[in-house]
Amino acid sequence: MTRVGIVGLGTMGRTHAEAYQQMPDVEITAVFDRNPVRTEPFASDFQTFGATTLGELLNRCEIVDICVPTYRHAEFAIPAVEAGKAVVCEKPLGRTMEQCEQILEAVSKHNALFMPAHVLRFFPEFKRAHELVQGGAVGNVAAVRTRRGGDFPRASSDWYADFSKSGGVALDLIIHDFDWIRWTFGPIERVYAKSLTFQNLEHLDYTLVTMRATSGAVIHVEGTWCDPGGFRVTFEICGDAGMLEYDSRQMVALRMAKRAEGAQGGGVEVPDNPALQDPYYLELRHFVDCYQQGIQPMISAQDGYEAARIALAAIESAQTGKVISLS
Amino acid sequence: MAIKIGIMSFAHLHADSYAHCFKNNPRAELVGIADHDAQRARAKAQQFGTQAFESYDALLNAPVDAVVICSENIRHAPLALQAAMAGKHILCEKPLMTTLEDGLSMMQTCQKANVQLFTAFPCRFSPAMRNLKAMVEAGEIGDLLAIRGTNRGSNPHGWFIDPELSGGGAMIDHTVHVTDLMRWLLKQEVTEIYAETNNRMFHGNYDDTAMLTMTFQDGVFATLDSSWSRPKTFPTWGDVTLGVFGTKGVIEMDMFAQYMVHYNDKAGRISQAFWGDNIDAGLTEAFLDAIETGSAPDLATGYDGYKAAEVALAAYESVRQGAPVTISHG
């Protein structure tokens, strides 16, 4: 049995716990949250030990899964790495480059098994697109567009709305795309961005980023927390031999529409793209497999660092109006 | 009395559509065609049941009230000057010009000659665009904050990919339509522009991929993808889309998403069978209004064409500098 401890018991903590529950060779041996009120019900739901300190958790597991808000990743990931644990850490790696560097240093110093949880690489549509591009399906890539977002996310203590904690759409949301873009199209040379993040609009955030890859490909990334139309992801990859196009709103395998109760009419539609295994399961299974086999995961701490660097460059560009060079 | 129209050059494929619109409009009479390419003039004259003139001067000496210029981009200015001095009103294909000097001299010459100069921006006559503008003006989505636009196409080849004739590549070809829509919607000018381009679609000596970022006077920012990035197998020529983001909501427009999908075994391809309104009909109708009454409020003027092309030219300057560039408005 591989023993896993989860730190941070919000939405992501629960998503990860549900994935581990499906693995017969994995046991959640401890959970911890800075807010003790959350620990007891979570521990009870997953029939595990509710630790009152991080140390208590570290003593009971081999793998530590960090699901706290971004600005606290370093605070919990570094002690876990120093305690010799294998660590999977939610994205983004850190809120600042300093935090990311500290994590990178600790991982390197302790030669730790570490993976930033860039789950997009395990989403079947993004994985398939990556494979197709690598296989030359569209030839040399010229232009890429991605789009991600919906309405403003609501979470405990509204931490997404606090730029100093979340980093806004650029760091929290479209970092998914930044990592997938690096993975698929190679390193990024420079970044230019415009954003609503600094206009002090309550629960509205929107960012448009234009990047140039070292290959010469031009990439446009859109992130929105201002679209009441619902969550939507699209991508388009144009090359000299073809194009790949995906829109989560168009390509839906299953839709349920329910009539509203009462005489008012109307209703709500729930789209769904069911799969045998969800991307969070696949991501965490990959990490558990790597731990069990003693091999490095497909996403390195350095990858997490580079994705955060792009996101923070986009923020810097939006703040200064300058083109930010990453080369 | 029908308004007498002449067409100067069929180099741009839009000339066919305009000729068709005038032929089908009882208010207009297509008097004739002149072209650098005399053979093309004859072929088009035959196709549209009109007369081929042996020179532009011959066309301008005929009883013509107004002309449409559909030449290669670099010839817009000399042809417009020639038409203006002959006292003809002008509807000029976009981009209005390939240098600021050309644009200024076109506007000045038309003003002096007391003829009207318009730019062919038919997207203003799209019912979807008109409704979008009305929704914004009614305050449906609050104050505008940001816009995401696209005007992608397939590579038109021919003179379009010869910068000596076109003044550039995809960026000069496809920036101006949506820039004009943004200016029309916001009633603001672009103050800063940044652009990234490459030639990775077709590997020629012209840009085929272009992403622009614009900032408007009141701080609204926008991006525009004006690439020729539609592959050969794409089911239609391209797109015009706008995502408009406001304090109270969002409007998404896909201007030409009024089609059915045609799986055509005879042609061996999939295409879009468009059933929406013909926006060129609205454009040409407005041009006839302008000639008849001196007023067509939604028709883009020479100045509108100049301001949109100015953005495209500044975008090329941004690419040369590798940095955002500013545009000042006197």
XYZ file of C-alpha atoms in Angstrom:
657
model
C 0.000 0.000 0.000
C 1.242 3.451 -0.923
C 0.398 5.922 1.819
C -0.786 9.403 0.735
C -1.371 12.498 2.840
C -3.418 15.442 1.553
C -2.697 19.016 2.638
C -5.447 21.558 1.921
C -8.983 20.239 2.114
C -10.908 22.487 -0.245
C -12.315 21.628 -3.657
C -9.024 20.340 -5.091
C -8.232 18.350 -1.946
C -11.562 16.580 -2.299
C -11.101 15.984 -6.056
C -7.713 14.404 -5.391
C -9.007 12.327 -2.463
C -11.766 10.925 -4.681
C -9.163 9.942 -7.281
C -6.971 8.145 -4.708
C -10.055 6.318 -3.406
C -10.305 4.575 -6.773
C -6.776 3.169 -6.490
C -6.751 -0.209 -4.719
C -3.023 0.062 -3.943
C -3.258 3.525 -2.383
C -4.434 4.523 1.045
C -5.112 8.068 2.237
C -3.413 7.836 5.610
C -3.716 11.462 6.760
C -5.282 14.778 5.824
C -4.456 18.237 7.088
C -5.832 21.738 6.781
C -4.781 24.951 8.527
C -8.446 25.405 9.319
C -9.234 22.554 11.762
C -12.979 22.949 11.185
C -12.506 21.403 7.736
C -10.361 18.483 8.840
C -12.910 16.472 10.857
C -15.688 16.171 8.219
C -13.127 15.505 5.458
C -11.360 12.826 7.539
C -14.718 11.286 8.297
C -15.834 11.272 4.629
C -12.650 9.512 3.546
C -12.264 7.431 6.725
C -8.793 8.670 7.437
C -6.729 10.375 10.089
C -7.229 14.098 10.569
C -3.799 15.504 11.424
C -3.581 18.630 13.569
C -0.093 19.560 12.398
C 1.833 19.120 9.162
C 4.377 17.045 11.106
C 1.676 14.560 12.115
C 0.752 14.141 8.475
C 4.364 13.781 7.312
C 4.887 10.978 9.823
C 2.084 8.942 8.275
C 2.658 9.049 4.526
C 5.105 8.540 1.640
C 3.413 10.862 -0.814
C 2.271 14.366 0.118
C -0.332 16.052 -2.065
C -0.399 19.861 -1.705
C -3.840 21.374 -2.442
C -3.630 24.637 -0.473
C -4.109 28.015 -2.208
C -1.243 29.045 -4.483
C 0.411 31.551 -2.172
C 0.930 28.816 0.443
C 2.391 26.119 -1.830
C 6.007 26.801 -0.859
C 5.121 26.942 2.820
C 3.888 23.312 2.755
C 5.705 21.773 -0.227
C 9.215 22.644 1.011
C 8.896 20.963 4.449
C 7.402 17.903 2.744
C 10.329 17.752 0.311
C 12.789 18.255 3.179
C 11.135 15.396 5.058
C 12.029 13.154 2.113
C 8.504 12.763 0.807
C 7.403 12.413 -2.788
C 5.380 15.564 -3.421
C 2.658 16.371 -5.900
C 1.799 20.070 -5.748
C -1.189 21.819 -7.299
C -0.529 24.391 -10.017
C 0.753 27.089 -10.172
C 4.025 26.094 -8.518
C 4.070 29.345 -6.531
C 2.651 32.836 -6.337
C 6.013 34.519 -6.982
C 9.209 33.573 -8.787
C 10.969 33.592 -5.379
C 8.579 30.940 -4.064
C 9.022 28.896 -7.235
C 12.810 29.164 -6.959
C 12.699 28.052 -3.314
C 10.688 24.963 -4.248
C 13.000 24.228 -7.171
C 16.057 24.500 -4.900
C 14.562 22.228 -2.253
C 13.598 19.623 -4.868
C 17.067 19.706 -6.361
C 18.868 19.645 -3.005
C 16.884 16.653 -1.732
C 16.719 14.977 -5.132
C 13.001 14.694 -4.472
C 10.332 13.051 -6.554
C 8.179 16.063 -7.331
C 5.403 16.891 -9.776
C 3.478 20.123 -10.286
C -0.115 19.062 -10.980
C -0.571 20.453 -14.502
C -3.589 18.257 -15.040
C -4.288 19.578 -18.530
C -1.659 17.174 -19.868
C -4.015 14.388 -18.778
C -7.160 15.817 -20.349
C -7.785 13.516 -23.306
C -8.465 16.299 -25.830
C -5.273 18.163 -24.880
C -3.202 14.982 -24.708
C -4.472 13.924 -28.139
C -3.780 17.373 -29.612
C -0.249 17.237 -28.189
C 0.334 13.835 -29.766
C -1.070 14.941 -33.118
C 1.083 18.076 -33.220
C 4.186 16.102 -32.236
C 3.362 13.596 -34.973
C 3.227 16.374 -37.571
C -0.545 16.301 -38.127
C -0.648 20.047 -38.880
C 2.923 20.422 -40.150
C 4.943 23.403 -38.932
C 2.838 25.319 -36.435
C 2.237 28.987 -37.321
C -0.619 30.188 -35.120
C -2.179 28.855 -31.939
C -5.185 30.156 -30.047
C -6.477 28.920 -26.720
C -9.359 30.145 -24.636
C -10.356 29.161 -21.121
C -12.771 30.371 -18.509
C -16.241 31.267 -17.448
C -17.683 33.213 -14.589
C -15.639 34.351 -11.601
C -14.722 31.405 -9.329
C -16.059 31.433 -5.799
C -14.041 29.667 -3.142
C -13.490 29.801 0.595
C -12.694 33.315 1.841
C -12.929 34.437 -1.812
C -9.171 34.000 -2.225
C -9.355 33.990 -6.034
C -10.469 37.636 -5.841
C -7.299 38.554 -3.930
C -4.662 39.104 -6.599
C -1.889 38.907 -4.028
C -2.991 35.328 -3.263
C -4.203 33.923 -6.588
C -2.401 35.986 -9.232
C -5.676 36.410 -11.139
C -6.574 34.641 -14.388
C -3.044 34.801 -15.791
C -1.458 32.861 -12.954
C -4.337 30.760 -11.710
C -6.318 29.872 -14.804
C -4.395 30.103 -18.055
C -1.262 28.672 -16.477
C -2.927 25.418 -17.570
C -2.549 26.549 -21.157
C 0.935 27.977 -20.643
C 2.220 24.585 -19.470
C 0.467 22.693 -22.261
C 1.768 25.216 -24.820
C 5.372 24.826 -23.634
C 4.975 21.058 -23.641
C 3.490 21.014 -27.118
C 5.123 23.919 -28.964
C 8.422 24.331 -27.128
C 9.976 27.236 -25.242
C 8.535 30.743 -25.253
C 10.689 33.658 -26.371
C 8.580 36.660 -25.384
C 5.232 37.631 -23.895
C 2.898 40.612 -24.260
C -0.410 40.932 -22.417
C -3.357 43.141 -21.590
C -5.508 42.528 -18.549
C -8.425 43.764 -16.488
C -6.715 42.374 -13.383
C -5.481 45.778 -12.215
C -8.603 47.795 -12.936
C -10.184 46.967 -9.556
C -13.353 45.547 -11.059
C -15.125 43.422 -8.517
C -15.260 39.763 -9.559
C -14.307 40.483 -13.162
C -10.996 39.414 -14.626
C -9.935 39.002 -18.240
C -6.531 38.644 -19.867
C -5.356 38.420 -23.477
C -1.790 37.210 -23.971
C 0.231 37.113 -27.191
C 3.411 35.061 -27.135
C 6.096 34.151 -29.575
C 7.631 30.698 -29.302
C 11.317 30.168 -30.037
C 10.122 28.179 -33.074
C 8.510 31.378 -34.434
C 4.926 30.252 -33.795
C 2.624 33.055 -32.632
C 0.324 32.076 -29.774
C -2.754 33.853 -28.424
C -4.083 32.858 -24.995
C -7.350 34.132 -23.588
C -8.385 33.750 -19.968
C -11.700 34.911 -18.641
C -13.361 35.192 -15.278
C -16.022 37.508 -16.659
C -18.200 35.292 -18.833
C -21.574 34.481 -17.275
C -22.242 32.159 -20.251
C -20.553 29.284 -18.440
C -17.230 27.506 -18.558
C -15.728 27.011 -21.980
C -12.431 25.835 -23.370
C -11.350 26.118 -26.980
C -8.159 25.666 -28.904
C -7.067 26.029 -32.490
C -3.694 25.003 -33.910
C -2.845 26.171 -37.429
C 0.110 24.838 -39.358
C 1.330 24.632 -42.922
C -0.288 21.206 -43.334
C -3.589 21.643 -41.533
C -5.443 22.776 -38.480
C -6.876 21.310 -35.282
C -9.928 22.913 -33.732
C -11.700 22.136 -30.469
C -14.566 23.827 -28.635
C -15.868 22.337 -25.406
C -19.230 23.961 -26.016
C -19.671 22.384 -29.446
C -18.193 18.942 -28.953
C -20.324 17.419 -26.256
C -21.226 13.726 -26.048
C -24.108 14.017 -23.628
C -26.538 16.781 -22.798
C -29.340 16.664 -20.316
C -31.994 19.370 -20.256
C -34.391 19.394 -17.336
C -37.688 21.181 -17.249
C -37.927 23.529 -14.289
C -40.350 22.622 -11.536
C -43.645 24.498 -11.534
C -45.497 26.404 -14.201
C -42.828 29.022 -14.994
C -41.186 26.975 -17.710
C -37.512 27.250 -18.528
C -34.912 24.912 -17.172
C -31.241 24.157 -17.142
C -29.001 22.197 -19.451
C -26.098 20.179 -18.120
C -23.477 19.238 -20.739
C -21.177 16.339 -20.020
C -18.313 14.547 -21.743
C -18.123 11.307 -19.806
C -14.905 9.279 -19.811
C -13.935 6.033 -18.154
C -11.252 7.748 -16.100
C -11.087 11.382 -15.197
C -7.941 13.474 -15.795
C -7.292 13.936 -12.077
C -7.247 10.187 -11.605
C -4.872 9.757 -14.551
C -2.593 12.511 -13.277
C -2.345 11.153 -9.739
C -2.107 7.546 -10.951
C 0.879 8.618 -13.049
C 2.531 10.127 -9.990
C 1.827 7.075 -7.812
C 3.236 4.813 -10.560
C 6.384 6.950 -10.742
C 6.762 6.801 -6.980
C 6.287 3.039 -6.919
C 8.779 2.532 -9.744
C 11.236 5.160 -8.514
C 11.181 7.150 -11.795
C 10.719 10.854 -12.483
C 7.216 12.009 -13.460
C 6.526 13.496 -16.905
C 6.086 16.999 -15.425
C 9.138 18.298 -13.578
C 9.465 21.029 -10.977
C 11.329 22.939 -13.696
C 8.255 22.674 -15.952
C 6.155 24.148 -13.144
C 8.707 26.915 -12.746
C 8.688 27.730 -16.481
C 4.877 27.829 -16.660
C 4.773 30.208 -13.684
C 7.478 32.320 -15.351
C 5.288 32.778 -18.440
C 2.247 33.658 -16.320
C 4.194 36.143 -14.200
C 5.711 37.639 -17.374
C 2.187 38.144 -18.722
C 1.250 39.925 -15.488
C 4.389 42.059 -15.680
C 3.644 42.933 -19.305
C 0.058 43.897 -18.483
C 1.329 46.062 -15.601
C 4.176 47.773 -17.450
C 2.929 47.773 -21.062
C 6.238 46.226 -22.121
C 7.150 43.125 -24.058
C 8.756 40.672 -21.637
C 11.582 38.574 -23.002
C 12.007 35.069 -21.572
C 14.947 33.919 -23.663
C -32.635 58.241 -63.212
C -30.356 55.401 -62.297
C -27.026 56.271 -60.713
C -24.246 55.509 -63.172
C -21.428 53.396 -61.770
C -18.050 52.480 -63.218
C -15.660 49.893 -61.814
C -11.944 50.588 -61.928
C -10.081 47.260 -61.945
C -11.229 43.782 -61.021
C -7.890 42.876 -59.424
C -9.669 42.401 -56.093
C -12.182 39.577 -56.155
C -14.719 41.696 -54.238
C -15.326 43.580 -57.524
C -17.392 40.637 -58.734
C -19.702 40.890 -55.761
C -20.087 44.671 -56.081
C -20.765 44.366 -59.831
C -23.400 41.766 -59.075
C -25.000 44.018 -56.423
C -25.171 47.016 -58.794
C -26.581 44.860 -61.601
C -29.325 43.708 -59.243
C -30.110 47.156 -57.879
C -32.657 49.110 -59.925
C -31.246 52.368 -58.549
C -27.912 51.713 -60.274
C -26.615 51.260 -63.758
C -23.263 49.577 -64.261
C -21.946 51.743 -67.084
C -18.635 50.065 -67.618
C -15.378 48.568 -66.523
C -11.764 49.560 -67.031
C -8.754 47.597 -65.911
C -4.952 47.516 -66.199
C -5.606 44.105 -67.621
C -7.606 44.801 -70.810
C -8.455 41.146 -71.275
C -9.929 40.948 -67.762
C -11.948 44.117 -68.481
C -13.447 42.497 -71.561
C -14.201 39.214 -69.777
C -15.857 40.953 -66.840
C -17.798 43.311 -69.107
C -19.179 40.312 -70.929
C -19.960 38.499 -67.661
C -21.859 41.475 -66.228
C -23.426 42.657 -69.469
C -21.664 46.008 -69.542
C -19.059 47.854 -71.552
C -15.287 47.424 -71.351
C -13.395 50.731 -71.638
C -9.900 50.704 -73.077
C -8.494 52.991 -70.373
C -9.406 54.458 -66.996
C -9.562 57.891 -68.691
C -12.071 56.566 -71.208
C -14.263 55.250 -68.380
C -13.959 58.530 -66.452
C -14.853 60.540 -69.590
C -18.051 58.521 -69.993
C -21.203 59.714 -68.192
C -20.376 58.073 -64.831
C -21.505 59.468 -61.441
C -19.286 57.348 -59.278
C -16.632 54.651 -59.362
C -15.654 51.643 -57.332
C -11.903 51.012 -57.124
C -10.946 47.344 -56.769
C -7.340 47.442 -57.918
C -4.234 46.122 -56.201
C -3.739 48.015 -52.929
C -0.846 50.207 -54.098
C -2.927 51.492 -57.059
C -5.803 52.731 -54.859
C -4.215 56.155 -54.461
C -3.367 56.951 -58.121
C -6.742 55.660 -59.328
C -8.616 57.594 -56.617
C -6.747 60.792 -57.536
C -7.571 60.253 -61.209
C -11.267 59.632 -60.428
C -11.521 62.566 -58.026
C -10.025 64.964 -60.555
C -12.615 63.718 -63.039
C -15.283 64.634 -60.458
C -16.422 61.097 -59.609
C -17.524 59.926 -56.158
C -15.461 56.978 -54.984
C -15.983 53.737 -53.109
C -12.503 52.304 -52.579
C -11.697 48.710 -51.647
C -9.811 48.197 -48.375
C -7.153 48.812 -47.213
C -7.611 52.409 -48.343
C -3.874 52.902 -48.766
C -0.484 51.366 -48.137
C 1.246 54.574 -46.975
C -0.010 57.440 -44.822
C 1.007 59.924 -47.536
C -1.218 58.152 -50.066
C -4.179 58.228 -47.677
C -3.751 61.919 -46.928
C -3.476 62.850 -50.588
C -6.587 60.776 -51.407
C -8.621 62.588 -48.756
C -7.274 66.040 -49.685
C -7.776 65.572 -53.410
C -11.360 64.338 -52.950
C -12.133 67.258 -50.671
C -10.722 69.773 -53.151
C -12.569 68.133 -56.050
C -15.734 68.126 -53.944
C -16.332 64.400 -54.393
C -17.188 61.910 -51.679
C -14.664 59.213 -50.737
C -15.793 56.024 -48.998
C -14.092 52.823 -47.915
C -15.572 49.403 -48.635
C -16.180 48.084 -45.128
C -19.246 45.883 -45.707
C -19.119 44.273 -42.233
C -20.871 47.374 -40.882
C -23.935 46.148 -42.813
C -24.043 42.735 -41.176
C -27.334 42.335 -39.253
C -25.423 40.542 -36.467
C -22.986 43.466 -36.187
C -25.784 46.026 -36.254
C -27.610 44.197 -33.470
C -24.394 43.868 -31.478
C -23.839 47.625 -31.772
C -27.431 48.355 -30.763
C -27.108 46.086 -27.693
C -23.907 47.827 -26.642
C -25.434 51.275 -27.184
C -28.494 50.259 -25.140
C -26.131 49.476 -22.269
C -27.013 45.764 -22.230
C -23.504 44.720 -21.183
C -22.571 47.869 -19.264
C -19.319 49.676 -19.897
C -17.029 48.057 -22.453
C -13.747 46.702 -21.113
C -12.141 44.487 -23.752
C -12.681 43.016 -27.203
C -11.345 39.861 -28.838
C -11.588 39.885 -32.609
C -10.637 37.623 -35.459
C -10.649 37.976 -39.218
C -8.888 34.898 -40.471
C -8.825 33.833 -44.056
C -7.231 31.509 -46.490
C -4.311 32.706 -48.571
C -5.689 34.666 -51.565
C -2.365 34.296 -53.446
C -1.856 36.316 -56.651
C -0.896 39.953 -56.096
C -2.021 39.729 -52.444
C 1.237 37.954 -51.614
C 3.417 40.392 -53.552
C 4.237 43.165 -51.063
C 5.174 45.420 -54.014
C 1.482 45.387 -54.995
C -0.289 44.692 -51.713
C 1.881 46.637 -49.267
C 2.309 43.607 -46.995
C 0.681 40.255 -46.324
C -2.135 38.971 -44.140
C -1.815 41.834 -41.670
C -2.513 44.636 -44.125
C -5.196 42.555 -45.836
C -7.181 41.497 -42.764
C -6.534 44.027 -40.023
C -8.682 46.827 -41.326
C -12.179 45.245 -41.349
C -12.317 44.393 -37.672
C -10.311 47.459 -36.628
C -13.016 49.486 -38.352
C -15.752 47.570 -36.492
C -13.989 48.237 -33.193
C -13.610 51.969 -33.968
C -17.259 52.116 -35.065
C -18.430 50.361 -31.904
C -16.231 52.211 -29.417
C -16.206 55.622 -31.160
C -12.554 55.713 -30.119
C -9.195 55.648 -31.843
C -6.352 53.197 -31.318
C -3.533 54.812 -29.348
C -1.127 51.900 -28.991
C -0.473 48.800 -31.024
C 1.669 45.707 -30.690
C 1.896 42.933 -33.261
C 3.540 39.563 -33.728
C 3.789 38.043 -37.200
C 5.415 35.103 -38.925
C 5.409 33.389 -42.316
C 5.127 29.805 -41.095
C 1.955 28.953 -43.021
C 3.316 29.584 -46.525
C 7.029 30.437 -45.989
C 6.940 33.395 -48.407
C 8.454 36.895 -48.172
C 5.226 38.178 -46.582
C 3.462 37.758 -43.245
C 0.776 35.056 -43.240
C 0.208 34.989 -39.475
C -0.556 38.138 -37.488
C -1.775 38.818 -33.952
C -2.378 42.434 -32.976
C -3.008 43.965 -29.588
C -4.595 47.427 -29.546
C -5.341 49.924 -26.825
C -8.052 52.517 -27.415
C -8.216 56.089 -26.141
C -10.414 55.234 -23.157
C -8.287 52.250 -22.133
C -10.324 49.447 -23.724
C -7.919 46.823 -25.034
C -8.427 44.402 -27.883
C -6.654 41.694 -29.799
C -7.158 40.849 -33.431
C -6.033 37.743 -35.277
C -5.722 38.699 -38.935
C -3.907 35.585 -40.137
C -4.332 33.689 -43.357
C -4.443 30.585 -41.222
C -7.427 28.729 -42.725
C -6.129 25.542 -44.300
C -7.008 24.479 -47.847
C -9.537 22.007 -46.497
C -11.345 24.607 -44.363
C -15.049 24.561 -45.256
C -15.249 28.304 -45.990
C -13.102 31.350 -46.725
C -12.585 32.434 -43.129
C -14.366 34.324 -40.405
C -15.192 37.605 -38.707
C -15.761 37.233 -34.977
C -15.975 39.631 -32.049
C -16.148 38.883 -28.337
C -17.173 42.051 -26.528
C -16.651 42.135 -22.770
C -18.485 44.599 -20.547
C -19.070 45.220 -16.864
C -22.498 43.567 -17.073
C -21.961 40.807 -19.584
C -20.488 39.465 -22.764
C -21.599 39.424 -26.408
C -20.157 36.910 -28.846
C -20.584 37.428 -32.579
C -19.620 34.976 -35.311
C -20.691 37.120 -38.260
C -21.022 34.402 -40.875
C -22.329 31.577 -38.681
C -25.515 31.539 -40.721
C -24.952 28.426 -42.800
C -25.748 24.779 -43.104
C -23.018 22.191 -43.528
C -22.858 20.731 -47.010
C -21.201 17.316 -47.255
C -20.657 17.355 -50.977
C -19.706 14.008 -52.482
C -19.706 15.482 -55.995
C -16.995 18.005 -55.055
C -15.268 15.668 -52.606
C -15.354 18.232 -49.828
C -17.323 19.668 -46.942
C -18.471 23.263 -47.278
C -20.705 25.788 -45.602
C -23.852 26.746 -47.486
C -24.420 30.322 -46.340
C -28.005 31.574 -46.007
C -27.402 34.904 -44.279
C -27.870 38.347 -45.792
C -25.465 39.673 -48.419
C -23.575 42.471 -46.643
C -22.199 43.807 -49.939
C -25.789 44.625 -50.931
C -26.042 46.864 -47.851
C -22.704 48.473 -48.651
C -23.559 49.252 -52.277
C -27.053 50.471 -51.333
C -25.508 52.888 -48.824
C -23.074 54.117 -51.487
C -26.033 54.877 -53.775
C -27.713 56.741 -50.859
C -24.580 58.814 -50.396
C -24.419 59.758 -54.063
C -28.127 60.560 -54.217
C -28.606 62.397 -50.910
C -25.061 63.193 -49.748
C -25.733 61.176 -46.606
C -25.067 57.548 -45.609
C -24.250 57.601 -41.907
C -23.139 53.963 -41.630
C -20.925 53.970 -44.702
C -17.260 54.118 -43.759
C -15.684 57.308 -45.046
C -12.252 57.832 -46.509
C -11.191 58.984 -43.049
C -12.467 55.748 -41.497
C -10.511 53.800 -44.086
C -7.445 55.912 -43.365
C -7.673 55.360 -39.592
C -8.066 51.582 -39.990
C -5.159 51.328 -42.439
C -3.077 53.558 -40.157
C -3.434 50.839 -37.482
C -2.245 48.153 -39.903
C 0.758 50.285 -40.907
C 1.587 50.951 -37.244
C 1.355 47.200 -36.615
C 4.098 46.636 -39.214
C 6.169 49.300 -37.470
C 5.646 47.436 -34.167
C 6.931 44.237 -35.774
C 10.018 46.101 -37.053
C 10.677 47.540 -33.593
C 9.696 44.426 -31.610
C 7.801 46.732 -29.249
C 4.442 48.465 -28.878
C 4.144 51.690 -30.901
C 1.858 54.641 -30.276
C -0.384 56.483 -32.713
C -1.113 60.137 -32.012
C -4.385 61.690 -33.106
C -4.315 65.353 -34.057
